[in-house]
Amino acid sequence: MAEVILRNVCKLFGKVPVVRDFSLNIADGEFLVLVGPSGCGKSTTLRLVAGLESLSSGEIYIGDRLVNDIHPRDRDIAMVFQNYALYPQMTVYDNMAFSLKMRKVPKREIDQAIRRTSELLRIDQLLDRKPGQLSGGQRQRVALGRSIIRNPHVFLFDEPLSNLDAKLRIAMRAELLELHQRLMTTAIYVTHDQLEAMTMGDRIVVMNEGVIQQVDHPETVYDHPVNLFVAGFIGSPSMNFLDCRILQNGDSLCAATDGLRLKIPAGKQARVQSYVGRDAVLGIRPEHIGLASDPARCDCLAGFTAVVRVVESAGSEKIVHARVEDHSLVARLDPHTRLKTGETVEFAVRMETVHIFDKVTGQTLM
Amino acid sequence: MDNMAPSKKAGFQKERERFGYAMVSPSMVFLIAVTTLPLVSLLAMSFFRIDLTSPMDNGWAGVENYTEIIKDHRFWHSMRLTAVYTTVTVVLQVMIGLALAMAFFRGFRGQGAMRVSVLLPMILAPVVVGLSWRTLILTPEYGILDYLSILMGFGSKPWLVHPSWALVSVILIHTWQWTPFAFLVFLASLNAMPLEPLEAALLDTRNSWQRFRFVILPMIRPAVYIVIIIRTMVALRAFAAIFSATGGGPGTATEILNLYAYRVSFNSLNLGYGAALGTLLLLLTVGISMVFFRMRKAN
Ligand SMILES: Nc1ncnc2c1ncn2[C@@H]1O[C@H](COP(=O)(O)OP(=O)(O)OP(=O)(O)O)[C@@H](O)[C@H]1O
Ligand SMILES: [Mg+2]
């Protein structure tokens, strides 16, 4: 068990900065998820912690030990790689036993550990097989088993579930979490799948272009994204963005764009007061757009008329793509909603949940 | 109508096949002329007595050449030399080639130029290699190696004139020339390894040796087998470099089977006996390679 601290970590490949001024404290026993689009430096960050890449500057602590110059094998970490990285010529048993053998752990102890771990992961039937003879999910478990068995202080996961099919992925997600509850080992988990991040993390770190955007609990990141990038990245279907202008309308404010004029709730007006007359970006989550005909549960609704373009039925919900003038909007509606393509419909937005971003900096205003 | 299409296609394919045969036939004829025919005539000659120094007695000899070989001390001596020469050169090539490949695999400064120089010996003709070692490298006092030996305090060595040293020398020459081949195969094989298991091994093993021994080596094992097989085949029938460096001498100190067969045939002009020796060498080479291939399959 150990906490992991990254302090002003930078990594350059040649002259290209890939991780920039990354500072983060990961508590002992925490399950931290690193999420961001492809190429944003997640793997690199993880590899820096593992010691597979050298730091350009900054400090990394595992436990109370500065590990900058400590060899990966002495960092007390276990890593689960994206492509499993099993040793192809060894059986499952040998794969799991390998690190312990190299550490001269007595044979009998190794054997017991393998029995225990393989039962836990339900791979005890596979011990004699080679990795080439396993399915993706089984390999995944073996890779997991191989790292668990070492009893490391920190787990590093690099998109361990990305090669699995959707169903298995969800099952493994739950298993991983269960495992973490049991072992309570500090874990850093990399994924580019925001849904995975939302469901798994105690806290999630949203990265973009090597820079931390936001670190917080999943709900907080979802409800209060700090900037345009986070708002757009987290959530599926992603948030609707509309370029708008903040206008004074009597003693209230509204966000206006051609065809739309949405009133900003009184409680939040103070935050955008200084933006009156300036351009901003309006962000509306699809689930915050409803039909005007629905019984409204909130006082602050802003309505608009739109033409339905596409209706996707997803069983538990209906995703509706609609058009207002030049803007297209996505709404997440009740599955029983009946809408036809081409129909003109009255929509309503719950304005107290709407976000407004600075158009230039992308920072959240409200 | 339904079975028209396949038969049409078959006709088209047949035509392509015929064209293919027509294209390769000149080289096939050439190959048969320079490999198969000599082989057949070698085999045939080995059953005759063809001694150009006393042509009167020449004629059918049956297996006489072979029964004589079994009693021939010089033959057994050449077999022992062949075994030593082959084993030592192959082991050295594999070990040095692997070590070099590992060094290049990890990468170091000035790698590009070094790689070229490592590969150079392989592109030289063996005769040239033998001659240049004999003159530039092993000449007493002036040869590079002898000079270095003197500098390092080991003194001048009778590289080519003392029987034991001569064997050492021809082994050195062969190893020097052909290690690049092993190196090349190993390097390619190392570079083709999946990277992630290597990184996993970085976390799992306690030192570089363990990582090499238990992770890297098993992954490139097929390449090691291939190199052993190919290099054994070549070492068994080594000729030109030894011929130009020592000519099999001093005496018979470096006379491996191939050289013995040559000397019997073209120095003593006993062509029948030489052909029998050559046939044995062929059988030996084929036999050993078959054993190796079996072993490789079993793995
Ligand atoms: N060894 C390297 N040399 C040069 N550039 C590299 C190297 N490794 C990664 N990069 C670059 O660093 C950036 C971040 O890479 P990284 O692998 O950390 O991304 P990632 O966030 O893990 O993406 P993904 O989700 O696709 O795995 C990429 O632009 C990549 O091209
Ligand atoms: Mg990655």
XYZ file of C-alpha atoms and ligand atoms in Angstrom:
697
model
C 0.000 0.000 0.000
C 1.279 3.369 -0.871
C 0.274 6.763 -2.006
C 1.602 8.073 -5.268
C 2.598 11.667 -5.729
C 3.479 13.326 -9.000
C 4.998 16.752 -8.718
C 5.383 19.011 -11.761
C 6.064 16.037 -13.959
C 7.057 16.858 -17.532
C 7.922 14.531 -20.348
C 9.293 15.554 -23.702
C 9.857 13.244 -26.625
C 12.572 15.101 -28.451
C 11.224 18.646 -28.354
C 7.577 17.610 -28.193
C 6.015 17.965 -24.755
C 3.719 15.016 -24.132
C 3.082 15.436 -20.414
C 3.152 18.965 -19.059
C 3.486 20.079 -15.478
C 1.483 17.171 -14.153
C 0.907 17.351 -10.399
C -1.317 14.961 -8.563
C -1.623 13.235 -5.208
C -3.111 9.776 -5.305
C -4.211 8.560 -1.907
C -3.374 5.166 -0.486
C -5.989 2.679 -1.645
C -7.555 5.036 -4.144
C -8.783 3.910 -7.552
C -7.834 6.793 -9.804
C -8.831 6.887 -13.437
C -6.875 8.802 -16.045
C -9.043 9.623 -19.007
C -8.567 11.643 -22.165
C -8.652 11.391 -25.918
C -6.183 9.264 -27.830
C -2.682 10.660 -27.797
C -3.173 12.962 -24.845
C -0.364 11.386 -22.849
C -2.205 8.984 -20.535
C -0.017 5.996 -21.297
C 3.073 8.128 -21.074
C 2.065 9.333 -17.625
C 1.475 5.784 -16.490
C 4.780 4.646 -17.950
C 6.516 7.444 -16.121
C 5.109 6.130 -12.859
C 6.169 2.624 -13.831
C 9.630 3.823 -14.760
C 9.389 2.619 -18.335
C 10.017 6.191 -19.475
C 12.393 8.617 -17.863
C 11.190 11.968 -16.584
C 12.204 15.154 -18.339
C 11.602 17.042 -15.126
C 9.578 16.798 -11.946
C 9.362 14.235 -9.189
C 7.452 11.033 -8.614
C 7.014 9.537 -5.164
C 5.681 6.085 -4.398
C 5.085 5.686 -0.701
C 7.557 8.164 0.749
C 10.235 7.215 -1.710
C 11.396 9.444 -4.526
C 11.487 6.977 -7.398
C 12.875 9.164 -10.192
C 16.063 7.139 -10.371
C 14.732 3.821 -9.162
C 14.572 0.933 -11.600
C 11.051 -0.241 -12.547
C 11.597 -3.604 -10.865
C 12.299 -1.914 -7.553
C 9.275 0.359 -7.570
C 6.877 -2.185 -6.134
C 4.371 -1.704 -8.879
C 2.542 -4.077 -11.176
C 1.378 -3.044 -14.587
C -1.342 -4.507 -16.730
C -0.644 -3.653 -20.331
C -3.139 -2.867 -23.040
C -2.158 -5.927 -25.073
C -1.727 -8.089 -21.986
C 2.021 -8.526 -22.593
C 1.942 -12.144 -21.489
C 5.097 -14.142 -22.135
C 4.103 -16.096 -25.237
C 6.361 -19.079 -24.624
C 5.251 -19.689 -21.046
C 2.135 -21.405 -19.786
C -0.411 -19.486 -17.783
C 1.060 -20.999 -14.638
C 4.577 -19.928 -15.547
C 3.405 -16.502 -16.561
C 1.924 -16.008 -13.139
C 4.805 -17.625 -11.320
C 7.497 -15.775 -13.219
C 8.055 -12.687 -11.120
C 7.956 -14.694 -7.908
C 10.397 -17.252 -9.291
C 12.751 -14.479 -10.255
C 12.491 -13.219 -6.693
C 13.405 -16.663 -5.395
C 10.152 -17.135 -3.543
C 9.898 -20.774 -2.378
C 8.129 -23.046 -4.871
C 5.431 -24.104 -2.472
C 4.543 -20.504 -1.663
C 4.339 -19.679 -5.363
C 2.102 -22.633 -5.937
C -0.271 -21.618 -3.181
C -0.402 -18.056 -4.437
C -1.204 -19.240 -7.932
C -3.971 -21.554 -6.753
C -5.507 -18.754 -4.743
C -5.270 -16.121 -7.444
C -6.364 -18.358 -10.275
C -9.459 -19.379 -8.358
C -10.233 -15.782 -7.609
C -10.019 -14.936 -11.304
C -11.553 -18.207 -12.453
C -8.590 -19.215 -14.556
C -7.683 -22.309 -12.560
C -8.720 -24.490 -15.499
C -6.311 -22.731 -17.824
C -3.041 -23.020 -15.959
C -1.436 -25.417 -18.441
C -2.275 -23.453 -21.546
C -0.120 -21.023 -23.449
C -1.390 -17.454 -23.966
C -1.904 -18.188 -27.664
C -4.577 -20.705 -26.739
C -6.672 -18.281 -24.703
C -9.478 -15.915 -25.587
C -9.071 -12.199 -25.073
C -11.010 -12.217 -21.832
C -9.004 -15.111 -20.478
C -5.731 -13.448 -21.375
C -6.976 -10.378 -19.627
C -7.563 -12.350 -16.466
C -4.159 -13.958 -16.678
C -2.529 -10.566 -17.095
C -4.481 -9.415 -14.086
C -3.532 -12.506 -12.131
C 0.100 -12.031 -12.969
C 0.048 -8.577 -11.440
C -2.106 -9.395 -8.424
C 0.076 -12.261 -7.389
C 3.006 -9.975 -6.820
C 1.101 -8.126 -4.179
C 2.399 -4.767 -5.346
C 1.996 -1.426 -3.656
C 0.516 0.146 -6.745
C -1.407 -1.221 -9.703
C -1.044 0.444 -13.057
C -3.641 -0.390 -15.679
C -3.204 0.772 -19.245
C -6.558 0.365 -20.982
C -6.765 -3.233 -19.837
C -10.309 -3.732 -21.085
C -10.114 -2.043 -24.441
C -9.627 -5.267 -26.380
C -12.665 -6.990 -24.955
C -16.136 -7.059 -26.397
C -18.728 -4.786 -24.853
C -20.388 -7.356 -22.637
C -17.181 -8.824 -21.275
C -15.873 -5.339 -20.709
C -18.760 -4.462 -18.460
C -18.402 -7.718 -16.569
C -14.658 -7.248 -16.115
C -15.218 -3.675 -15.029
C -17.315 -4.886 -12.139
C -14.835 -7.622 -11.325
C -11.944 -5.217 -11.271
C -13.788 -2.942 -8.893
C -14.723 -5.834 -6.677
C -11.116 -6.930 -6.676
C -10.036 -3.461 -5.720
C -12.487 -3.380 -2.817
C -10.969 -6.586 -1.620
C -7.310 -5.708 -2.034
C -7.554 -1.958 -1.468
C -4.338 -1.420 -3.371
C -3.690 1.976 -4.879
C -4.568 1.805 -8.549
C -4.049 4.102 -11.493
C -6.258 3.168 -14.371
C -5.908 4.601 -17.859
C -8.755 4.615 -20.323
C -9.935 6.682 -23.223
C -13.494 5.574 -22.578
C -15.246 8.245 -20.541
C -18.008 5.864 -19.533
C -15.463 3.457 -18.075
C -13.881 6.372 -16.250
C -17.203 7.542 -14.863
C -18.197 4.139 -13.596
C -14.875 3.067 -12.130
C -13.040 5.963 -10.608
C -13.045 7.179 -7.033
C -11.696 10.234 -8.730
C -11.056 10.830 -12.374
C -8.386 12.910 -14.029
C -9.331 14.365 -17.371
C -6.297 15.040 -19.538
C -5.900 16.812 -22.820
C -2.686 17.391 -24.728
C -0.602 16.385 -21.762
C -2.278 18.789 -19.365
C -4.600 17.949 -16.497
C -7.951 19.598 -17.133
C -9.854 18.540 -14.071
C -9.472 16.155 -11.158
C -12.571 15.293 -9.213
C -15.255 12.764 -8.412
C -17.025 11.520 -11.515
C -20.329 13.237 -10.714
C -18.633 16.528 -10.042
C -16.761 16.341 -13.320
C -19.996 15.522 -15.060
C -22.118 18.198 -13.400
C -19.495 20.882 -13.098
C -16.939 20.590 -15.869
C -14.309 23.283 -15.549
C -14.018 24.002 -19.243
C -15.339 23.311 -22.707
C -13.020 20.377 -23.247
C -14.114 18.456 -20.169
C -17.747 19.296 -20.814
C -17.508 17.916 -24.321
C -15.396 14.905 -23.472
C -17.373 13.550 -20.549
C -20.880 12.368 -21.271
C -22.392 10.433 -24.130
C -23.990 11.623 -26.295
C -21.836 14.628 -25.646
C -23.004 18.028 -24.548
C -24.633 20.328 -27.103
C -22.597 23.434 -27.725
C -24.124 26.579 -29.193
C -22.280 29.766 -29.961
C -24.319 32.527 -28.399
C -24.258 36.094 -27.203
C -25.213 37.198 -23.718
C -27.884 39.872 -23.874
C -29.521 42.072 -21.321
C -33.260 41.709 -21.534
C -34.924 44.106 -19.134
C -33.606 43.030 -15.742
C -32.828 39.471 -16.811
C -30.107 38.022 -18.959
C -30.451 35.639 -21.837
C -28.206 33.629 -24.114
C -29.203 34.395 -27.653
C -28.394 32.880 -30.953
C -30.398 32.947 -34.152
C -33.651 31.167 -33.545
C -32.991 30.659 -29.857
C -33.312 32.933 -26.890
C -32.737 31.142 -23.611
C -33.286 32.926 -20.345
C -30.565 32.574 -17.771
C -31.933 31.711 -14.325
C -31.904 34.545 -11.850
C -29.628 32.756 -9.410
C -26.844 32.474 -11.943
C -27.017 35.827 -13.601
C -24.347 37.386 -11.441
C -21.684 35.077 -12.923
C -22.249 36.160 -16.487
C -23.147 39.764 -15.832
C -19.771 40.944 -17.029
C -20.200 39.060 -20.280
C -23.217 41.022 -21.447
C -22.842 41.889 -25.093
C -20.026 39.372 -25.577
C -19.837 35.995 -27.279
C -19.977 32.841 -25.242
C -20.680 29.150 -25.689
C -23.800 27.596 -24.334
C -23.585 23.984 -23.205
C -26.665 21.825 -22.751
C -26.555 18.139 -21.849
C -28.894 16.041 -24.017
C -30.864 14.852 -21.004
C -31.643 18.429 -20.061
C -33.614 18.963 -23.207
C -37.146 17.684 -22.977
C -40.428 18.036 -24.758
C -42.329 21.183 -23.853
C -45.453 19.071 -23.555
C -43.991 17.021 -20.683
C -45.105 18.024 -17.226
C -42.349 20.358 -16.159
C -40.718 19.860 -12.819
C -38.703 23.022 -12.773
C -39.558 26.657 -12.892
C -36.938 27.779 -15.253
C -37.682 26.367 -18.653
C -36.720 27.960 -21.904
C -38.534 26.746 -24.938
C -37.670 26.544 -28.591
C -39.050 24.979 -31.737
C -36.990 22.488 -33.700
C -37.316 20.078 -36.570
C -36.606 16.428 -35.828
C -33.883 15.051 -38.055
C -32.971 11.614 -36.719
C -34.444 9.470 -33.990
C -32.260 6.717 -32.500
C -33.990 4.208 -30.276
C -31.658 2.748 -27.708
C -34.139 0.741 -25.690
C -33.825 2.611 -22.439
C -33.871 6.014 -24.090
C -34.480 7.802 -27.316
C -31.764 9.991 -28.788
C -33.265 12.701 -30.936
C -31.255 14.888 -33.298
C -33.094 18.089 -34.032
C -32.366 21.288 -35.906
C -32.976 24.886 -35.009
C -31.920 27.223 -37.783
C -28.260 26.309 -38.296
C -27.770 24.532 -35.005
C -28.209 20.887 -34.472
C -29.078 19.663 -31.021
C -29.199 16.242 -29.450
C -31.805 15.424 -26.859
C -32.129 12.335 -24.717
C -35.790 11.548 -24.267
C -38.024 9.005 -22.685
C -38.034 5.760 -24.723
C -41.760 5.955 -25.209
C -41.657 9.337 -26.841
C -43.180 9.175 -30.294
C -41.483 11.456 -32.747
C -41.232 11.336 -36.509
C -38.447 12.581 -38.704
C -39.375 15.951 -40.176
C -41.812 16.762 -37.414
C -41.688 20.201 -35.824
C -41.616 19.942 -32.077
C -41.594 22.262 -29.093
C -38.599 21.522 -26.864
C -37.805 22.879 -23.440
C -34.437 23.317 -21.760
C -33.916 23.183 -18.009
C -31.903 26.336 -17.749
C -30.518 25.856 -14.249
C -28.483 22.929 -15.546
C -27.087 24.764 -18.533
C -23.416 25.714 -18.766
C -21.952 28.818 -20.263
C -18.312 28.946 -21.321
C -15.981 31.747 -22.221
C -15.656 31.516 -25.964
C -11.986 32.451 -25.996
C -10.528 30.612 -23.016
C -13.083 27.822 -22.850
C -13.362 28.304 -19.082
C -16.719 27.640 -17.473
C -18.660 30.751 -16.469
C -21.617 28.930 -15.071
C -23.739 -23.819 -67.943
C -22.910 -24.078 -64.258
C -19.767 -26.137 -64.680
C -18.597 -24.105 -67.634
C -17.107 -21.422 -65.471
C -14.742 -23.593 -63.407
C -13.421 -25.475 -66.431
C -12.781 -22.192 -68.224
C -10.925 -20.923 -65.211
C -8.939 -24.140 -65.021
C -7.865 -23.691 -68.631
C -6.751 -20.179 -67.858
C -4.835 -21.410 -64.852
C -3.214 -24.160 -66.862
C -2.006 -21.613 -69.329
C -0.531 -19.566 -66.529
C 1.150 -22.664 -65.189
C 2.623 -23.490 -68.584
C 3.914 -19.966 -68.887
C 5.479 -20.312 -65.425
C 7.255 -23.506 -66.385
C 8.496 -21.934 -69.593
C 9.932 -19.054 -67.611
C 11.790 -21.137 -65.044
C 12.965 -23.861 -67.407
C 16.273 -22.191 -68.415
C 17.329 -21.812 -64.803
C 16.121 -25.326 -64.014
C 18.284 -26.705 -66.804
C 21.190 -24.676 -65.554
C 20.677 -25.856 -61.969
C 20.463 -29.495 -63.011
C 23.629 -29.100 -65.055
C 25.668 -27.544 -62.252
C 24.264 -29.346 -59.215
C 22.420 -32.542 -59.973
C 24.697 -33.876 -62.699
C 27.934 -33.384 -60.724
C 26.275 -35.009 -57.735
C 25.239 -38.039 -59.703
C 28.655 -38.332 -61.287
C 30.306 -37.931 -57.869
C 28.263 -40.813 -56.555
C 29.096 -42.902 -59.613
C 32.807 -42.099 -59.423
C 32.967 -43.196 -55.829
C 32.388 -46.780 -56.967
C 35.289 -46.710 -59.377
C 38.989 -46.733 -58.929
C 40.120 -43.608 -60.764
C 43.734 -42.955 -59.887
C 45.402 -40.755 -62.485
C 48.878 -41.624 -61.182
C 48.450 -45.285 -62.157
C 45.648 -45.350 -64.725
C 46.280 -49.010 -65.668
C 44.416 -50.367 -62.642
C 41.410 -48.071 -63.038
C 38.024 -49.707 -63.275
C 34.985 -50.830 -61.306
C 35.782 -51.067 -57.629
C 32.448 -51.637 -55.938
C 32.528 -50.487 -52.307
C 36.293 -50.885 -52.087
C 36.816 -47.119 -51.702
C 34.465 -47.099 -48.752
C 35.970 -50.099 -46.983
C 39.347 -48.481 -47.375
C 38.084 -45.205 -45.899
C 37.008 -46.987 -42.719
C 40.594 -48.114 -42.180
C 42.032 -44.726 -43.148
C 43.566 -42.906 -40.174
C 43.810 -39.682 -42.124
C 40.059 -39.872 -42.732
C 39.271 -40.253 -39.042
C 41.646 -37.423 -38.256
C 39.806 -35.207 -40.736
C 36.469 -36.227 -39.212
C 37.664 -35.192 -35.761
C 38.878 -31.878 -37.156
C 35.569 -31.365 -38.939
C 33.696 -31.987 -35.698
C 35.872 -29.594 -33.715
C 35.893 -26.969 -36.449
C 32.130 -27.093 -36.942
C 31.180 -27.186 -33.274
C 33.525 -24.440 -32.185
C 32.782 -22.091 -35.071
C 29.020 -22.519 -34.743
C 29.053 -22.019 -30.979
C 31.251 -18.959 -31.321
C 29.108 -17.496 -34.082
C 25.925 -17.958 -32.085
C 27.374 -16.561 -28.880
C 29.193 -13.599 -30.364
C 26.397 -12.925 -32.838
C 23.832 -12.911 -30.042
C 25.960 -10.678 -27.848
C 26.462 -8.201 -30.691
C 22.784 -8.292 -31.606
C 21.816 -7.586 -27.995
C 24.249 -4.670 -27.893
C 22.765 -3.211 -31.072
C 19.239 -3.984 -29.937
C 19.668 -1.848 -26.846
C 21.192 0.845 -29.007
C 24.213 2.990 -28.455
C 25.932 6.020 -29.907
C 27.495 5.620 -33.334
C 25.413 2.572 -34.033
C 24.986 3.195 -37.763
C 28.653 3.174 -38.700
C 29.320 0.249 -36.390
C 26.607 -1.826 -38.002
C 28.180 -1.438 -41.428
C 31.597 -2.437 -40.162
C 30.187 -5.441 -38.364
C 28.605 -6.656 -41.579
C 31.632 -6.086 -43.817
C 33.380 -9.470 -43.413
C 30.352 -11.281 -44.744
C 30.446 -9.611 -48.133
C 34.056 -10.583 -48.803
C 34.841 -13.703 -50.789
C 36.160 -16.477 -48.494
C 39.330 -16.802 -50.570
C 40.032 -13.129 -50.071
C 39.367 -13.496 -46.373
C 41.744 -16.449 -46.080
C 44.481 -14.677 -47.985
C 44.156 -11.400 -46.189
C 44.201 -13.055 -42.790
C 47.278 -14.956 -43.801
C 49.061 -11.821 -44.930
C 47.611 -8.804 -43.127
C 46.516 -10.242 -39.857
C 48.530 -13.294 -38.941
C 51.969 -12.557 -40.415
C 54.486 -12.723 -37.568
C 55.210 -9.289 -36.113
C 53.647 -7.340 -38.983
C 50.169 -8.888 -38.967
C 47.624 -6.919 -36.966
C 46.705 -9.751 -34.631
C 50.271 -10.814 -34.032
C 51.225 -7.203 -33.437
C 48.415 -6.829 -30.899
C 49.432 -10.071 -29.258
C 52.956 -8.752 -28.875
C 51.685 -5.400 -27.600
C 49.533 -7.109 -24.985
C 52.505 -9.083 -23.818
C 51.480 -12.493 -25.115
C 54.308 -12.488 -27.616
C 54.350 -13.512 -31.250
C 52.458 -16.724 -31.984
C 53.048 -19.336 -34.695
C 49.579 -18.646 -36.067
C 49.763 -20.693 -39.242
C 52.786 -22.874 -38.816
C 52.134 -24.691 -35.543
C 49.436 -27.400 -35.880
C 47.333 -26.328 -32.857
C 47.656 -22.614 -33.605
C 46.758 -23.222 -37.231
C 43.490 -24.837 -36.173
C 42.809 -21.908 -33.855
C 43.543 -19.550 -36.728
C 41.176 -21.142 -39.234
C 38.459 -21.235 -36.589
C 39.060 -17.548 -35.908
C 38.893 -16.756 -39.609
C 35.626 -18.592 -40.121
C 34.096 -17.039 -37.013
C 35.222 -13.575 -38.020
C 33.730 -13.911 -41.452
C 30.414 -15.479 -40.586
C 29.403 -14.090 -37.203
C 27.832 -11.137 -39.051
C 25.318 -13.536 -40.551
C 24.240 -14.762 -37.125
C 24.249 -11.187 -35.902
C 21.978 -10.081 -38.703
C 19.457 -12.852 -38.152
C 19.438 -12.310 -34.397
C 19.071 -8.568 -34.685
C 16.133 -8.922 -37.062
C 14.572 -11.430 -34.741
C 15.083 -9.216 -31.701
C 13.559 -6.269 -33.489
C 10.537 -8.360 -34.421
C 9.805 -9.263 -30.799
C 6.641 -7.787 -29.302
C 7.706 -4.920 -27.059
C 5.229 -5.284 -24.247
C 6.459 -8.609 -22.832
C 9.916 -7.049 -22.687
C 8.564 -4.174 -20.677
C 6.644 -6.531 -18.443
C 9.909 -8.378 -17.922
C 11.525 -5.128 -16.883
C 9.162 -5.148 -13.909
C 9.252 -8.882 -13.260
C 12.919 -9.804 -13.426
C 15.607 -8.958 -10.940
C 18.377 -8.290 -13.452
C 19.198 -8.097 -17.140
C 20.521 -11.621 -17.286
C 17.221 -13.079 -16.068
C 15.406 -10.939 -18.579
C 17.601 -12.188 -21.377
C 17.626 -15.809 -20.272
C 13.929 -16.295 -19.484
C 12.124 -13.801 -21.695
C 14.212 -12.714 -24.659
C 16.003 -15.957 -25.463
C 12.841 -18.093 -25.559
C 11.245 -15.586 -27.901
C 14.107 -15.703 -30.397
C 14.728 -19.425 -30.013
C 13.502 -20.204 -33.549
C 16.124 -17.845 -34.933
C 18.810 -19.532 -32.853
C 17.836 -22.900 -34.299
C 17.874 -21.575 -37.835
C 21.297 -20.022 -37.366
C 22.685 -23.235 -35.871
C 21.333 -25.290 -38.738
C 22.500 -23.003 -41.522
C 25.903 -22.347 -39.996
C 26.491 -26.036 -39.325
C 25.740 -26.858 -42.935
C 28.171 -24.213 -44.098
C 30.907 -25.056 -41.581
C 30.794 -28.737 -42.527
C 31.713 -27.922 -46.079
C 33.976 -24.940 -45.403
C 36.769 -24.803 -47.897
C 37.980 -21.613 -49.555
C 39.156 -19.691 -46.497
C 41.083 -22.650 -45.062
C 42.438 -23.492 -48.471
C 43.824 -20.028 -49.017
C 45.079 -19.564 -45.458
C 46.723 -22.891 -44.655
C 45.833 -25.223 -47.526
C 44.945 -27.806 -44.909
C 48.380 -27.688 -43.313
C 50.732 -27.601 -41.684
C 50.748 -31.296 -42.513
C 47.142 -32.245 -41.983
C 46.556 -29.933 -38.994
C 43.641 -28.068 -40.574
C 42.587 -30.709 -43.044
C 38.872 -31.043 -42.433
C 36.995 -33.648 -44.447
C 36.276 -31.302 -47.335
C 39.943 -30.405 -47.696
C 40.989 -34.010 -47.413
C 38.625 -34.909 -50.256
C 40.058 -32.076 -52.324
C 43.653 -32.991 -51.625
C 43.090 -36.649 -52.430
C 41.326 -35.773 -55.660
C 43.447 -32.958 -56.984
C 46.830 -33.296 -55.308
C 47.084 -37.066 -55.251
C 44.823 -37.317 -58.309
C 42.981 -40.264 -56.765
C 39.579 -39.186 -58.048
C 37.589 -42.281 -57.080
C 38.701 -42.200 -53.452
C 38.129 -38.454 -53.323
C 34.638 -38.941 -54.713
C 33.899 -41.472 -51.976
C 35.099 -38.960 -49.340
C 32.932 -36.299 -50.952
C 29.917 -38.583 -50.892
C 30.439 -39.266 -47.202
C 30.620 -35.549 -46.517
C 27.364 -35.108 -48.381
C 25.669 -37.868 -46.389
C 27.017 -36.401 -43.172
C 25.673 -32.946 -44.007
C 22.267 -34.213 -45.032
C 22.049 -36.506 -41.993
C 22.937 -33.821 -39.496
C 20.588 -31.308 -41.047
C 17.758 -33.817 -40.913
C 18.402 -34.420 -37.228
C 18.404 -30.682 -36.621
C 15.166 -30.151 -38.472
C 13.549 -32.924 -36.469
C 14.729 -31.298 -33.259
C 13.390 -27.955 -34.363
C 10.002 -29.438 -35.131
C 9.883 -31.220 -31.801
C 10.413 -27.916 -30.011
N 8.416 6.803 -27.739
C 7.809 7.898 -28.240
N 8.488 8.747 -29.024
C 7.898 9.855 -29.515
N 6.627 10.206 -29.281
C 5.891 9.405 -28.508
C 6.445 8.204 -27.952
N 5.486 7.608 -27.221
C 4.389 8.380 -27.332
N 4.626 9.458 -28.095
C 3.684 10.537 -28.406
O 3.203 11.044 -27.202
C 1.841 11.353 -27.289
C 1.095 10.703 -26.155
O 1.193 9.318 -26.281
P 0.471 8.334 -25.278
O 0.793 6.966 -25.693
O 0.807 8.721 -23.893
O -1.043 8.647 -25.579
P -2.336 7.993 -24.927
O -3.022 9.092 -24.218
O -1.985 6.799 -24.142
O -3.160 7.604 -26.207
P -4.001 6.267 -26.498
O -5.335 6.470 -25.871
O -4.093 6.280 -27.987
O -3.237 5.121 -25.963
C 1.381 10.901 -28.656
O 1.253 12.028 -29.467
C 2.480 10.025 -29.146
O 2.629 10.161 -30.525
Mg -2.215 4.640 -24.472
